[in-house]
Amino acid sequence: MNTVVDARKITVVTECAECPVSPMNPAHWRADFPILKERVHGKQLIYLDNGATTQKPDVVINTEADYYRHYNSNIHRGVHALSQKATEAFEDARVKVQHFLNARHAEEIVFVRGTTEAINLVAQSYGRPRFQPGDEIIVSEMEHHANIVPWQMLCQQTGAVLKVVPINDDGEFLFEDYLRLLGPRTKMVAVVHVSNALGSINPVREIVRAAHAQGVPVLLDGAQAVSHMKVNVQELDCDFYAFSGHKLYGPTGIGVLYGKQALLEAMPPYQGGGDMIRTVTFEKTEYNVLPYKFEAGTANIAGSIALGTAIDYVTEIGFDPIAQHEHDLLSYVTSEVKSMPGLRLIGTAKNKAGILSFVMDGAHPHDIGTILDHQGIAVRAGHHCAMPVMQHYGVPATVRASLALYNSRDDVDALVSGLHKVKELFG
Ligand SMILES: Cc1ncc(COP(=O)(O)O)c(C=O)c1O
């Protein structure tokens, strides 16, 4: 299927030579991603490293190119036509993100570089002026380093202390332990919505509810959630939500921090510079209003606009068919590999999104990754920036196959046959 983009609007062209006409057909979705036609080591590319970054559909690539070809210019400051068009497209993208997350106001959407920057922003701008020695920040054992290190840095700066909610051996968040950790000293809860190393989906609504009962704000790391499920920040009632465009079929270098308006209003700017000010004299600077107060310097304009297109793209398909398809694939791949002798699944939570992490007896994850790569299969091997998870399972690394909407049963079959090859080689 071809999709044609008119700036930021997706038009689905329904003629398709190879597959039945149905927007619900994953084969249609696959055809939207040009990179999937590439060959690697002479083999058809099979891309199963979506947890690291997703591939981009034509519409997203075209949106970026369209911006640079036709209306590249700086935003907010220009009176000329190009600048006005770029500003309009940039602000339209913010509104798309607002609707995507169901935020109450567009001003609650701050464009940042990605999840990492969003979390650092909250740690430094919300936490640093407020936290005192002995204050506690709760994270979980399954966090990505991006949701550990910024808080540790804040602890060093303020004397606050990190508290960690353990996980069980299935990779599930231990809610009772969380309730025990929540207390009068807790000043922030920061947990991952979907674990990148395990695929576990956390009970974030309940986590937020319990924290709010103690008057504690909650940041959710949504890096791995937004491409798999509908996120509704008003329903979750989280105070902050962070995600990266590149894990949602959008460009790298652009991400989002959602924050409740009252909290963002009360926070000082994170960085100083152009665009985040209203007036500057050598005596005093008056800061700009939300969200610009947090967007110092020239933004990733092309990236923001293309993120808007990525949001259009997934919204057009809908999260019900995406989740159904990925759930079917995850069940299929899990049933195919779980009885393989010597293969141990890491992360067997009851509630899981499209991630399959595993180790194999006698074969290092990096060797497995390399053997699969020679068959054109891209998976990730390593600690997945979640070293505490590796420590929990007593492994240095795992192999991770992570699914996206364009993956198919053929991809899974190729992975399984690749793993059989690994077994042959390593006995
Ligand atoms: C759960 C989670 N949080 C945070 C991040 C960091 O995202 P980024 O590198 O895009 O800032 C990742 C990236 O893999 C992730 O999976």
Short mmCIF file of C-alpha atoms and ligand atoms in Angstrom, two decimals, residues 51-52 114-117 119 144 146 192 194-196 221 223-224 244 246-247, ligand 1:
data_model
loop_
_atom_site.label_atom_id
_atom_site.label_comp_id
_atom_site.label_asym_id
_atom_site.label_seq_id
_atom_site.Cartn_x
_atom_site.Cartn_y
_atom_site.Cartn_z
CA GLY A 51 12.44 -1.30 21.46
CA ALA A 52 15.64 0.55 20.54
CA GLY A 114 13.42 12.55 24.09
CA THR A 115 12.43 10.64 27.20
CA THR A 116 15.87 11.11 28.73
CA GLU A 117 15.74 14.87 28.48
CA ILE A 119 13.09 13.08 32.92
CA HIS A 144 15.78 2.14 32.20
CA ALA A 146 17.15 7.21 31.94
CA VAL A 192 8.21 2.96 33.76
CA VAL A 194 6.22 -0.61 29.93
CA SER A 195 9.63 -2.12 30.69
CA ASN A 196 12.06 -2.07 27.78
CA ASP A 221 8.29 6.87 31.59
CA ALA A 223 9.08 5.44 26.10
CA GLN A 224 7.99 1.85 25.42
CA SER A 244 10.45 9.71 22.57
CA HIS A 246 11.72 7.73 17.54
CA LYS A 247 10.03 4.85 19.38
C1 LIG B 1 11.82 2.56 29.04
C2 LIG B 1 12.74 3.56 28.43
N1 LIG B 1 12.94 4.72 29.04
C3 LIG B 1 13.75 5.67 28.54
C4 LIG B 1 14.43 5.45 27.37
C5 LIG B 1 15.32 6.54 26.83
O1 LIG B 1 14.80 7.01 25.64
P1 LIG B 1 15.64 8.05 24.75
O2 LIG B 1 17.01 7.44 24.59
O3 LIG B 1 14.89 8.16 23.49
O4 LIG B 1 15.68 9.32 25.52
C6 LIG B 1 14.28 4.24 26.71
C7 LIG B 1 15.06 3.96 25.49
O5 LIG B 1 15.33 2.83 25.16
C8 LIG B 1 13.42 3.28 27.25
O6 LIG B 1 13.23 2.10 26.65
#
